[in-house]
Structures are given as structure tokens and as C-alpha cells.
XYZ file of C-alpha atoms in Angstrom:
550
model
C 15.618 -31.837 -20.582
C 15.208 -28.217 -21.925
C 18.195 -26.115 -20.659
C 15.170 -24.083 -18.688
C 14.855 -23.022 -14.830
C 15.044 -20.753 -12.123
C 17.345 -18.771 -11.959
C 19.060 -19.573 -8.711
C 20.147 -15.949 -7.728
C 16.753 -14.884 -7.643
C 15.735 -17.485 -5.080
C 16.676 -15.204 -2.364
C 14.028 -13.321 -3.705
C 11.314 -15.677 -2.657
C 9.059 -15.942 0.107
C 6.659 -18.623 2.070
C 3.466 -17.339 0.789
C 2.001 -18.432 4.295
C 4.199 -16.016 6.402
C 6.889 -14.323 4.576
C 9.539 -16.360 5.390
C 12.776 -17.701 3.459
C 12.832 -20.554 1.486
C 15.422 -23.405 1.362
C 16.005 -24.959 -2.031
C 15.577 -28.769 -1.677
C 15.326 -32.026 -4.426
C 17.461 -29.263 -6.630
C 17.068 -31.029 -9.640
C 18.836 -28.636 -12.168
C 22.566 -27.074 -12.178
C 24.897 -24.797 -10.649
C 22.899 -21.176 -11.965
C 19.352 -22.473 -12.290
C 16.195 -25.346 -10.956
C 14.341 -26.954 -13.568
C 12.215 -29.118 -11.203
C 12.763 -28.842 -7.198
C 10.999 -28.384 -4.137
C 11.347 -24.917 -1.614
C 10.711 -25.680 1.560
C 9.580 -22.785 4.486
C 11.323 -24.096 7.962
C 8.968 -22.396 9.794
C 6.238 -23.758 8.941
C 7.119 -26.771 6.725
C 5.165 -25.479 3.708
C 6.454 -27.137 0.214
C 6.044 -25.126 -3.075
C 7.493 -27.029 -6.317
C 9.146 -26.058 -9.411
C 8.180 -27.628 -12.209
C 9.458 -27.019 -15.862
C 11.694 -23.661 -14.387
C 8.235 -22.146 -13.065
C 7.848 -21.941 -9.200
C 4.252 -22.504 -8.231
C 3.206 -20.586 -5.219
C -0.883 -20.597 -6.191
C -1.336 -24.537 -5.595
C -0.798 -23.117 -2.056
C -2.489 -20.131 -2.340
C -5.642 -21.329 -3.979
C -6.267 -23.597 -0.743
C -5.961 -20.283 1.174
C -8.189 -18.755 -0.143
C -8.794 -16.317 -3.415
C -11.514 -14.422 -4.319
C -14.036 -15.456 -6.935
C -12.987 -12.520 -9.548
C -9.071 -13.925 -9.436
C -10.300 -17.800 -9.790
C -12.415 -16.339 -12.927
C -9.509 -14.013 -14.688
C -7.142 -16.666 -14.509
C -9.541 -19.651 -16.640
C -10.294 -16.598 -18.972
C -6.646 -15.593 -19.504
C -5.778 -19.781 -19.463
C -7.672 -19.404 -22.286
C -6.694 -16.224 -23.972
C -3.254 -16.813 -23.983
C -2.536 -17.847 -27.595
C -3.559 -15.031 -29.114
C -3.210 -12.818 -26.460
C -0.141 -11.072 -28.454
C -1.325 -10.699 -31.964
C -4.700 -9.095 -29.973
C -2.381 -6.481 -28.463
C 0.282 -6.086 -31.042
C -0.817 -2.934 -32.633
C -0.414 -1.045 -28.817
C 3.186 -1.301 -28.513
C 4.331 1.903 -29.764
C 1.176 3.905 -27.873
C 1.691 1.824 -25.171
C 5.142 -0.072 -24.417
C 7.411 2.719 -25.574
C 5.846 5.462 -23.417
C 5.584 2.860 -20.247
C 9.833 1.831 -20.621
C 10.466 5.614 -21.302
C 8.786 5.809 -17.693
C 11.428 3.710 -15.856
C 14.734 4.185 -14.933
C 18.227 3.190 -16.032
C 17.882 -0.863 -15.701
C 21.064 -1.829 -16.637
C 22.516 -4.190 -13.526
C 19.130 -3.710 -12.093
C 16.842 -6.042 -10.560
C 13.514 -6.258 -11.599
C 9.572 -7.694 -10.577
C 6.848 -7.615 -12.811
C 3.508 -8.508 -11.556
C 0.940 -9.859 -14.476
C 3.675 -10.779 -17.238
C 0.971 -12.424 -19.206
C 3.059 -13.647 -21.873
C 5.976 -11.199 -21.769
C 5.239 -8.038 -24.063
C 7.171 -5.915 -21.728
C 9.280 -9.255 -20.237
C 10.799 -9.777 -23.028
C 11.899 -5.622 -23.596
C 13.831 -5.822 -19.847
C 16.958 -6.776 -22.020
C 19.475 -4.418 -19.722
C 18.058 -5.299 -16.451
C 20.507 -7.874 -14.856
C 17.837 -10.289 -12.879
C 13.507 -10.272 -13.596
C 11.277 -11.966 -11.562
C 8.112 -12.445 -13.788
C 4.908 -13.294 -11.497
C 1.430 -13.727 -13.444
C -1.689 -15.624 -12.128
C -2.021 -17.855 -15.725
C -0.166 -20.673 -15.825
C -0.515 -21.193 -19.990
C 0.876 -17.011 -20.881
C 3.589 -18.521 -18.507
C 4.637 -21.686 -20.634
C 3.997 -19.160 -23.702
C 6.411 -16.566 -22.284
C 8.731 -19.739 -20.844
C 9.197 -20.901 -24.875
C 9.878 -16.927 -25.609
C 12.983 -16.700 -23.357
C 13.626 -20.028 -24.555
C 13.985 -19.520 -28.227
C 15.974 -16.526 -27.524
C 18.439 -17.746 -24.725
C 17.502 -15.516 -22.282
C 18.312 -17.288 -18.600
C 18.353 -14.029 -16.397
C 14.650 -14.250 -16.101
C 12.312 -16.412 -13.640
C 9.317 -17.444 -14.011
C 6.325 -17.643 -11.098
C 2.709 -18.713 -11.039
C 0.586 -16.499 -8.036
C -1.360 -14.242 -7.270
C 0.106 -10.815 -7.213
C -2.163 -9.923 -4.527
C -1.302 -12.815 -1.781
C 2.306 -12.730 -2.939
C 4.931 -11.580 -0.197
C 8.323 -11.294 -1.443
C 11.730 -10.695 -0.069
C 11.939 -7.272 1.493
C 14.223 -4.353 -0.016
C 15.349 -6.507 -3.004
C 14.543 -5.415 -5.697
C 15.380 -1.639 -7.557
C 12.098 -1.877 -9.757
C 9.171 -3.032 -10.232
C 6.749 -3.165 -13.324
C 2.882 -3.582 -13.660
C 0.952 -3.481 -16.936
C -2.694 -3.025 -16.633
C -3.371 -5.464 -13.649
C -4.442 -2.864 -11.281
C -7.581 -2.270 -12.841
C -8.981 -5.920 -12.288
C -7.839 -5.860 -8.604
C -11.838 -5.851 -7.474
C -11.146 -3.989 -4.215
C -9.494 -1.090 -2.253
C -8.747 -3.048 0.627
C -7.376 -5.991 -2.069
C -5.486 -2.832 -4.505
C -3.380 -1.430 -1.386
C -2.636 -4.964 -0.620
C -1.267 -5.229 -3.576
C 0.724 -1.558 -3.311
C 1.964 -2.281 0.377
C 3.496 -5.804 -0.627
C 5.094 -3.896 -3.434
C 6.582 -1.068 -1.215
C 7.881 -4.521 0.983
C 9.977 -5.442 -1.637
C 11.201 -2.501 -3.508
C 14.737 -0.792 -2.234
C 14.477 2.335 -0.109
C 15.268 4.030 -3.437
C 12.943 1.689 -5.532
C 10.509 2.665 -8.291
C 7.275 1.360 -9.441
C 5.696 1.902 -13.335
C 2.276 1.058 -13.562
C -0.321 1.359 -15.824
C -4.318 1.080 -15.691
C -7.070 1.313 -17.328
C -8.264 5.223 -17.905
C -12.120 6.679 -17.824
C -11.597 8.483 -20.857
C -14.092 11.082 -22.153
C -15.682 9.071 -24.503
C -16.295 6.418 -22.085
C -18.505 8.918 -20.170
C -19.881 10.468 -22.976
C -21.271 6.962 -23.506
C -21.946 6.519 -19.816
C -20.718 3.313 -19.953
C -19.559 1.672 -16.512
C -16.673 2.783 -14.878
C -16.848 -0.920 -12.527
C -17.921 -4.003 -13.484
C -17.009 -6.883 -15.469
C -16.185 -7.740 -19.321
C -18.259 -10.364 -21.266
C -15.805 -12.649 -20.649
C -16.110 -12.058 -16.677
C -13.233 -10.615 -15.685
C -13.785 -7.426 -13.140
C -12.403 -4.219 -14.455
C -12.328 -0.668 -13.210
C -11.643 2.147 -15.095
C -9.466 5.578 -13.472
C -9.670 8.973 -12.990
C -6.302 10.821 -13.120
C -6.992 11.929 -9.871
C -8.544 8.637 -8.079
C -5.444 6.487 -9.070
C -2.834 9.067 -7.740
C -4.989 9.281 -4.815
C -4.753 5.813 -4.092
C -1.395 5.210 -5.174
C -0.309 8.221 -3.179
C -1.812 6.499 0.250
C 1.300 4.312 -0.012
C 4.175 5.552 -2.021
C 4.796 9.381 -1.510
C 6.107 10.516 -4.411
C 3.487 9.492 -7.375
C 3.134 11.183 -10.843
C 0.635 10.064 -13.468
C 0.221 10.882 -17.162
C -1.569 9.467 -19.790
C -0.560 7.275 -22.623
C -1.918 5.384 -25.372
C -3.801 7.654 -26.724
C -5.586 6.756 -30.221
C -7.801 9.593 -32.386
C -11.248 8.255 -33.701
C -11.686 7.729 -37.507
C -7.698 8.769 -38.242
C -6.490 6.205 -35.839
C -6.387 3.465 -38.566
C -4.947 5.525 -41.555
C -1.859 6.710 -39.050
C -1.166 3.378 -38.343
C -0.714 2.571 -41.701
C 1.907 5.760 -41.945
C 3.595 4.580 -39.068
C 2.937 7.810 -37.615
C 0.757 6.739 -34.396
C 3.340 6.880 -32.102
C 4.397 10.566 -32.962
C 0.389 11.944 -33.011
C 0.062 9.964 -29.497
C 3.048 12.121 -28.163
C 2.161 15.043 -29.307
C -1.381 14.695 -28.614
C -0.318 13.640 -24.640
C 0.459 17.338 -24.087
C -2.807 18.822 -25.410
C -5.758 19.573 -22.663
C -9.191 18.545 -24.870
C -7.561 15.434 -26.600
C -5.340 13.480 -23.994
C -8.362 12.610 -21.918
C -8.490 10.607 -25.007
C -5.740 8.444 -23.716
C -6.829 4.731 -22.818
C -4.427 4.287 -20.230
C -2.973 5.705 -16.876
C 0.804 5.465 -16.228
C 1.539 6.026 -12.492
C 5.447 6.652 -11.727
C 6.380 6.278 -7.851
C 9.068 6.308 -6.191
C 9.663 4.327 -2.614
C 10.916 5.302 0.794
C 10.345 5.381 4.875
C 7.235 6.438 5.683
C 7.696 10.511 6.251
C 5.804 13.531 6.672
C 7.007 17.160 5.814
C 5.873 19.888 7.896
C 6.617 23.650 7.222
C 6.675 26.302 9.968
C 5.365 29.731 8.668
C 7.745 31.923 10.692
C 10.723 30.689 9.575
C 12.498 30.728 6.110
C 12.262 27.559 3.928
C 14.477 25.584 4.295
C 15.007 26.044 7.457
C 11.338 25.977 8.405
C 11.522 22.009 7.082
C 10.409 19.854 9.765
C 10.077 15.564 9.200
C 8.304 13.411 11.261
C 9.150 9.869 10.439
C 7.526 6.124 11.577
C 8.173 2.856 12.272
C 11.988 3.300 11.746
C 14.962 4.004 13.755
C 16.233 7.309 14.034
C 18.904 8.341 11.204
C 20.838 11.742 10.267
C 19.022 13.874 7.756
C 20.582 16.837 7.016
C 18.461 19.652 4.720
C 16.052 19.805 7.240
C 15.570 22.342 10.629
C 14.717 19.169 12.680
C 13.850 15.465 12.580
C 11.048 13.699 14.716
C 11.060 9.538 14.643
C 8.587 6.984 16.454
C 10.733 3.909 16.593
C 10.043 0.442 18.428
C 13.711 0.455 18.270
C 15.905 1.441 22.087
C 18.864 3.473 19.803
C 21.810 5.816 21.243
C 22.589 7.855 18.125
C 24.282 11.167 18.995
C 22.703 14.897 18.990
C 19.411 12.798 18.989
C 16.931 13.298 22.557
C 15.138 9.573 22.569
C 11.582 9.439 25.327
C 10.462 6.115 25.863
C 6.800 5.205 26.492
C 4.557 2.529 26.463
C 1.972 1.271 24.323
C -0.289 -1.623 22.726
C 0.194 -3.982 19.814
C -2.026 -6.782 18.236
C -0.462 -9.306 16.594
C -1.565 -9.672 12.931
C -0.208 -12.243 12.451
C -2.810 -14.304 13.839
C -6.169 -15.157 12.349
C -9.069 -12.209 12.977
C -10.941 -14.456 14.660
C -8.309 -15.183 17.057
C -7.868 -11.072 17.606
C -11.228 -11.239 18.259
C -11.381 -13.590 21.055
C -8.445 -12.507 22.323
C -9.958 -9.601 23.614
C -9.514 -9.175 27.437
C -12.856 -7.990 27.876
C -16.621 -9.603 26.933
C -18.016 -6.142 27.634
C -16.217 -4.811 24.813
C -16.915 -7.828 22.166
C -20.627 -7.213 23.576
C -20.634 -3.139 22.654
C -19.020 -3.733 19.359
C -22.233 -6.407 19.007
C -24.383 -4.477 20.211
C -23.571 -1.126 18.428
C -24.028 -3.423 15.383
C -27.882 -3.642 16.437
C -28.047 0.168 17.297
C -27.585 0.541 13.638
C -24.153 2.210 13.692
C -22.107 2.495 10.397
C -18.655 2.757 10.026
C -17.063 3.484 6.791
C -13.473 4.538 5.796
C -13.900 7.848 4.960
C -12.236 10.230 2.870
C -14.151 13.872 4.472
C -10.520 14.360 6.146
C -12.038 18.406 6.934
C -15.276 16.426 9.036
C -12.726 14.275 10.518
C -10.841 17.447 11.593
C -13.388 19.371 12.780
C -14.217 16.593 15.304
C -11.241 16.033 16.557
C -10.617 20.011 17.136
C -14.044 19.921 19.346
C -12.998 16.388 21.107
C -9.641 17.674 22.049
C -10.880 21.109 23.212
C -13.346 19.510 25.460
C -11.001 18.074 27.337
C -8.465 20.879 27.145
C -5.843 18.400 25.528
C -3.402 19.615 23.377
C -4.134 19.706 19.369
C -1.391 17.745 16.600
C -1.684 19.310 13.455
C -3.259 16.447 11.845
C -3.449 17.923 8.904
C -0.081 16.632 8.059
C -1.870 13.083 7.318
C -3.978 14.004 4.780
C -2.869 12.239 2.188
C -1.405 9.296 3.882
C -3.394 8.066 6.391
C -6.815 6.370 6.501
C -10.006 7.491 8.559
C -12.690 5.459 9.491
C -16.003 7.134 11.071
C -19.072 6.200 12.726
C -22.556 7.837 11.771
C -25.597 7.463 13.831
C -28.832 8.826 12.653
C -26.648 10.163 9.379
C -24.270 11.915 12.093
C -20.499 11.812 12.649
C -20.393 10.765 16.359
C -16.603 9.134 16.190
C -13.788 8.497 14.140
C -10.021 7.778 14.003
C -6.958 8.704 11.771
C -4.642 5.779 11.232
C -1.006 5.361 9.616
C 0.019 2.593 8.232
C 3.440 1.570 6.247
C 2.417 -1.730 5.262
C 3.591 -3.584 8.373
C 2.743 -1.482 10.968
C -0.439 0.586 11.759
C -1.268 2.946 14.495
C -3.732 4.893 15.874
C -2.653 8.265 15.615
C -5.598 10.243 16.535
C -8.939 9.156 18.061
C -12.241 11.633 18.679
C -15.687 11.281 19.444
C -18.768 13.472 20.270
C -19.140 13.825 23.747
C -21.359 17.263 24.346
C -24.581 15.348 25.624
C -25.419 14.364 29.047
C -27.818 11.645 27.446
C -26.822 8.551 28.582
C -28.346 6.744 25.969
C -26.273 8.377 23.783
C -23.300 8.282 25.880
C -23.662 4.268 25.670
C -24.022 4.705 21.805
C -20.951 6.580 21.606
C -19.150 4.308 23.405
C -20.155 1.638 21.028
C -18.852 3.450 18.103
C -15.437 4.333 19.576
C -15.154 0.845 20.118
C -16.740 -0.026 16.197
C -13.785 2.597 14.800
C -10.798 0.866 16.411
C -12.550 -2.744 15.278
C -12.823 -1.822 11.678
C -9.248 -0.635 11.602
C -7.723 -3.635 13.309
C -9.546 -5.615 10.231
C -8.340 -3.138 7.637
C -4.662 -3.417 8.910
C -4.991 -7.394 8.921
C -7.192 -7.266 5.265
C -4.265 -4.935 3.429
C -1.499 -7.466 4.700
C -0.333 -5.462 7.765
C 1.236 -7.210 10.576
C 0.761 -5.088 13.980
C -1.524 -3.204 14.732
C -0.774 -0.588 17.570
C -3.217 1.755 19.373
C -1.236 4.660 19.489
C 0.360 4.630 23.175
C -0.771 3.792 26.541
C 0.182 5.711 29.984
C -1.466 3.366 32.736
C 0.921 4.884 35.467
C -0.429 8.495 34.828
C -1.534 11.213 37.425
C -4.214 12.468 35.475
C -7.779 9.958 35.032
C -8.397 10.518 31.761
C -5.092 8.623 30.711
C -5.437 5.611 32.855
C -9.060 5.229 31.957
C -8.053 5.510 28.072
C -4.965 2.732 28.640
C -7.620 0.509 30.136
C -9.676 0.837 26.853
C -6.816 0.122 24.693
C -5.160 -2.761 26.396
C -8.926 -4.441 26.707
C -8.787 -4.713 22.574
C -5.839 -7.825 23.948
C -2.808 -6.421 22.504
C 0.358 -6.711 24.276
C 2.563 -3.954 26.017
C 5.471 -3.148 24.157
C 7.895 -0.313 24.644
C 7.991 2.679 21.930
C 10.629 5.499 21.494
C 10.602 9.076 20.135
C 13.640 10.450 18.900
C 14.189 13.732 17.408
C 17.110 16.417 16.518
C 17.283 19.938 16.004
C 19.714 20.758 12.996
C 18.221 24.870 12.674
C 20.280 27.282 15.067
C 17.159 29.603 14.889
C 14.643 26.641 15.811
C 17.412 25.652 18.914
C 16.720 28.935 20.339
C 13.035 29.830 19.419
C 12.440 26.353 21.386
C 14.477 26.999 24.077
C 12.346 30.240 24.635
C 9.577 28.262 24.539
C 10.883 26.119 27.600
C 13.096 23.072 25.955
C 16.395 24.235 28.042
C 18.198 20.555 27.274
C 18.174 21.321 23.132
């Protein structure tokens, strides 16, 4: 038996594809530091993934699942292209490789996940990192890469066929995480934040992800070639703005930075290479306007942590105008900052911080979609989500954030509510609207951390006495909240939670609103928001303004 397996300290790092939960090691058929064939067991719900020849297989499982018809096609094309995948990419390492390692930190005792190792051009350069977890959806670049680590002793490494996208790994394990031009085939939006949420799962508070991607370079639209489609050999591709990627990316991970690498000059290209000066003209020529929109490539650098917003007051001097809202998380001392806001599912007593408690309404993900769907509590509102269907009513995520805005100023003026500054969510949150007749007559701004998403603001037109458009306007308020309950589930979310309930209130309009939440069949659960004032001059600006117990 080849002296080959799994490394056994990375098994904590492993997941039931099925629900995220551990995995027990059983039939360990291998030694004390690593499994060359065994079984890994979930004991929730008794699914069995094997490892065979050091690799653990989690796509058997996933494949009867379900995967989409682009993944089952890339991975018989890269099956195929594996032998000479290397000798087809060799002359890219020092435009492409260098630049991409140069992008991540220190890795020395770190821990490390690549998704799409192919068969290990960057694997086998994460010599200082202390543990790798290689993941790539082609089982023959794996047995390629297995006799690479083989030949060179390296046993710090293990080896998994999946699907990057349906993959759930152990959260906050690892420091860093690598991607090499897999993004780009990821067909969807809904199927690339997937991807970027289960990533954010599994990287430290502190974590960092290198990625790169395809770029739409100038000479691709000179050509007007496609910027979506697929290769001759069927395998999707999409091709990146600058701007597009770091606007997705961004929608996850907070802190994002992208440059452009590999970056080769027609007709010279050929006769540098043979000077061994490519790497030096692709460096120089990274910092100069016209010619790096040569580049072929996108390197995104982000960096992980809670889901925050920053929010600066205009009368007050930075820093102490610094205000942080954050969500999903309990409440925490942050010191920098004139005050911190948190909206926590968590009952905590940490001192200096005021904690309300209040009530709202959460679906459980968990569950199939067709299950949230029946479990609504009312027939009438299955019925008006039908029947706006019929209407012709479209709902889109949207990314007019200033239409969204101007809505919701009109919607909350109407009904003499007070305003958030919404604004604060532009770039991470998602909208979804509904257009009748080409009109915006609803819409919604959601937040989402990749487990959790909740409505945050809600708004529809409501200046007609029509009461056929009254009815249609119901319809799409309903529509909105439906196509973000199947967004949350889609991008691997587990609760959803419609953004707070009052059912005991004085005042109509809030009992009539809990009603239409709690009718979507979530169940009551008990929210907290906790916040501290650390600025002397914000203590007594909002004690003037009426907060006497600051």
C-alpha cells in the first residue's frame, strides 16, 4: 500500500455535505497521522462518504443531489484534460503564479483550502503552509496531483473530490483560502455567491481569500467576442470587468481589492519569453493605464469578518463621528469607534451595553422550498403570489439601489414612519423589485451573512385609491418577500427572517404588518438590539435629544 492518505488533522475540517454536520472517522484503514481507505460517517443523518486511495469523495453524494448540467460537463472535459493540463499552462507561471502567491499572506503554520486544485500548480507552491485541504471537481487532476505529493513526500496535504459549490466545510477553520480561475465557470450569480458565502463559513474571522478569474480584456471587446458562454469543449465561462467582480465579491466579503495580472504584449510576447524577461514587462506593464487592461486575469484579495456597516455622522469629528452597526452576532467591545449598534438572536448581559428585546419571524431553510411553501399559514397568500404570477408581475434582483431609495422615502413618508438611512446597505445587501406595466410598484432590501437573511426594509406604492391596483400591489409585496426566501435558500442560507414582528402593538399598522409576516409560516423567535456609546460628545448630544438612561 502506497504510504498515501488523509491527513487525519484535517478531518475536523470536514463536513456532511447534506447538512453541515461533523463527521466521525469509521473502517480507519490507515495509521496514526493519515486514512488511506475509510468510511466518514454524519450521525445525524447517517450519510457515508468513503476514502479511497487518500482522496475523500464527497460528489458520489453530491451528484445524487443534484448538480447542474455545466458542472457534470466541466468535470468529463477536465477528466479528460488532465494529462496535459500542466505542460498547456506551463508557460503562465511567472505572469500568473508569482503575482497570485505575492497576493497572500504569510502561510507559514497556516491552514489552507483551495477550491479547483486541478492538478496542483499552485498546490504544490503552499510549501510553508502547515495543513492544505485541496478540493477539485476531477477526479483524474486529483490522482495526477495525488502522485505529485507522492513523489515528493509531501503528507501535510489532503486531497477531496466535490463540488466547490455544494461543499460546506467546517466553520472558522481555516486562515486562507485559494482559488485559481474557477470563478469564471461558476454559470450563475445565485450559484457564484454560493460559492463566496460557503467560503466566508469557513475562513477565520481574520481569514483571507486570493482569487483569480478570467478578465474582459480590451482586445476581447475590440473583437466583440462573448463575454458568457461556453468554450468548444463545453465548459461555461464568463469573462470580468474590474468593476463587476469587486462588485460581486464585495456583496460578501467587505474588504475586496482587485488588480490585474498576467498580462502578455501581442507580437513581443514570444521573443520576451525567450529572454526570460516576461515576468519583469508583466510587472511593469500592471501599473500602466492603456496596457494593463491587457491583463488576462483578475486577482481579487479579500479579507473576512462579521458582517458590519460603518456609518459617519457629519457633525462630529472623524473618528469620533464612527458609528457600526453589526448583525447576526452577539454584542462585543469595539473600541475606535463613537458607538456600536448589534442585532443579535443572542439574550447577552455584557456591561456599558443597553440590550431591547423584540420579536420577530424566521423560516427555516433548512427545509426543502417546497416544504416553505406549503408551510405557509395562509392559502390566500400562496393564491396572490399565484395569481400575481398571471397579472404579469416581474420581480428581479435589482441593482437601481437610488429607485429602490426613492420608494422607500415616499412609502415611509406616507405613513409618517420614521426613515433608516438605508443608504448604508448599498453595497452589501440585495434588492429585489416588482414592475408592473414597466413600473416599480414594490421592493425590499435584504442582508444576508451567509446563514442568516433579513428583511431590512420593505416599500411599496400605495398613492392610488384603485382597488385593482391596490390588489396588484398586494400581490407584489407578497412576490418580493417570495423571491427572497428562494434566494436565501438558493445561495446556501439557512434562516430566513422578516425583519421583526410587533403583534401586541397599539398602533394598526403594526399588527396588520405582523399578521402578513407570520402568514409566510415562519416561527416566532426572540431578537435583541444591543448598542454602546464610547463618544463623550455623542453621550450628551443624545441625551439632548431625549436618551436620559445613556
Amino acid at each position: 500500500m502506497t504510504d498515501f492518505g488523509f491527513p487525519k488533522n484535517l478531518m475536523p475540517s470536514l463536513s456532511c455535505v447534506c447538512g453541515n454536520n461533523p463527521l466521525i472517522l469509521k473502517e480507519d484503514g490507515g495509521n496514526g497521522f493519515m486514512t488511506m481507505e475509510g468510511k466518514l460517517v454524519c450521525p445525524v443523518c447517517g450519510q457515508t462518504f468513503f476514502i479511497l486511495n487518500g482522496i475523500v469523495d464527497f460528489f458520489s453524494v453530491q451528484k445524487d443531489l443534484g448538480i447542474n448540467k455545466d458542472t457534470k460537463v466541466e468535470m468529463g472535459v477536465r477528466d479528460k484534460q488532465a494529462p496535459e493540463y500542466d505542460k498547456r499552462l506551463g508557460e503562465r507561471f511567472e505572469r500568473e503564479i508569482i503575482p497570485t502567491f505575492s497576493a497572500m499572506d504569510d502561510l507559514d503554520g497556516k491552514t489552507v483550502v483551495e477550491y479547483g486544485s486541478g492538478t496542483g500548480r499552485l498546490t504544490v507552491e503552499l510549501k510553508e503552509a502547515e495543513k492544505v485541504l485541496a478540493i477539485d471537481i476531477s477526479k483524474q487532476s486529483l490522482h495526477i496531483l495525488r502522485q505529485k505529493l507522492i513523489s515528493s513526500g509531501t503528507k501535510n496535504v489532503g486531497l477531496v473530490w466535490a463540488d466547490v459549490v455544494n461543499l460546506r466545510l467546517a466553520p472558522f477553520f481555516f486562515d486562507s483560502a485559494l482559488s485559481a480561475q474557477v470563478y469564471e465557470h461558476i454559470s450563475t450569480f445565485v450559484e457564484r455567491l454560493k460559492f463566496l458565502y460557503s467560503v466566508k463559513r469557513t475562513l477565520k474571522p481574520s481569514g483571507s481569500l486570493v482569487l483569480s478569474a478570467y478578465h474582459c480584456d480590451i482586445r476581447r471587446k475590440f473583437k466583440r467576442k462573448l463575454k458568457e458562454g461556453h468554450h468548444s469543449s463545453g465548459i461555461f465561462f464568463h469573462y470580468f470587468r474590474k468593476s463587476e467582480i469587486k462588485r460581486e465579491i464585495s456583496a460578501v466579503f467587505p474588504k475586496v481589492r482587485v488588480t490585474l495580472i498576467d498580462i502578455s504584449l501581442p507580437i513581443i510576447g514570444g521573443i520576451l519569453r525567450s529572454l526570460h524577461l516576461e515576468k519583469a514587462i508583466s510587472q511593469i506593464a500592471g501599473h500602466i493605464p492603456v496596457i494593463k487592461n491587457l491583463a488576462h486575469l483578475v486577482l481579487v484579495c479579500a479579507t473576512n469578518d462579521k458582517f458590519s456597516v460603518l456609518s459617519h455622522s457629519s457633525f462630529f469629528i472623524t473618528p469620533l463621528s464612527r458609528k457600526y452597526w453589526f448583525w447576526f452576532t452577539k454584542p462585543f467591545e469595539f473600541s475606535g469607534t463613537a458607538m456600536t449598534n448589534f442585532l443579535s438572536y443572542d439574550d447577552s448581559n455584557l456591561g456599558g451595553f443597553h440590550k431591547k428585546k423584540g420579536l420577530t419571524s424566521i423560516i427555516d431553510l433548512n427545509q426543502t422550498l417546497e416544504l416553505v411553501w406549503s408551510g405557509m399559514r395562509d392559502k390566500f397568500m400562496r393564491k396572490q403570489i399565484e395569481k400575481g404570477e398571471r397579472n404579469g408581475i416581474k420581480v428581479t434582483q435589482s441593482s437601481n439601489f437610488k429607485e429602490f431609495e426613492i420608494l422607500y422615502r415616499k412609502f415611509r413618508r406616507k405613513y409618517s414612519l420614521p426613515q433608516d438611512r438605508v443608504s448604508l446597505f448599498k453595497k452589501r445587501s440585495f434588492i429585489f423589485s416588482a414592475y408592473y406595466g414597466g413600473k416599480l410598484i414594490a421592493g425590499g432590501l435584504f442582508l444576508g451573512d451567509g446563514i442568516n437573511m433579513r428583511a431590512y426594509a420593505l416599500a411599496s406604492l400605495r398613492q392610488s385609491k384603485s382597488g385593482r391596483l391596490r390588489e396588484i400591489v398586494g400581490q407584489a409585496n407578497r412576490m418580493v418577500i417570495w423571491e427572497a426566501i428562494k434566494f436565501a435558500h438558493n445561495t446556501g442560507h439557512k434562516s430566513f427572517d422578516l425583519g421583526g414582528i410587533n403583534p401586541n402593538s397599539p398602533n394598526p399598522h403594526q399588527v396588520s404588518l405582523a399578521e402578513f409576516k407570520e402568514a409566510f409560516g415562519g416561527t416566532r423567535c426572540e431578537n435583541y438590539y444591543y448598542y454602546k456609546v464610547y463618544s463623550p460628545i455623542l453621550r450628551l448630544w443624545m441625551r439632548f435629544r431625549g436618551f436620559h438612561n445613556i
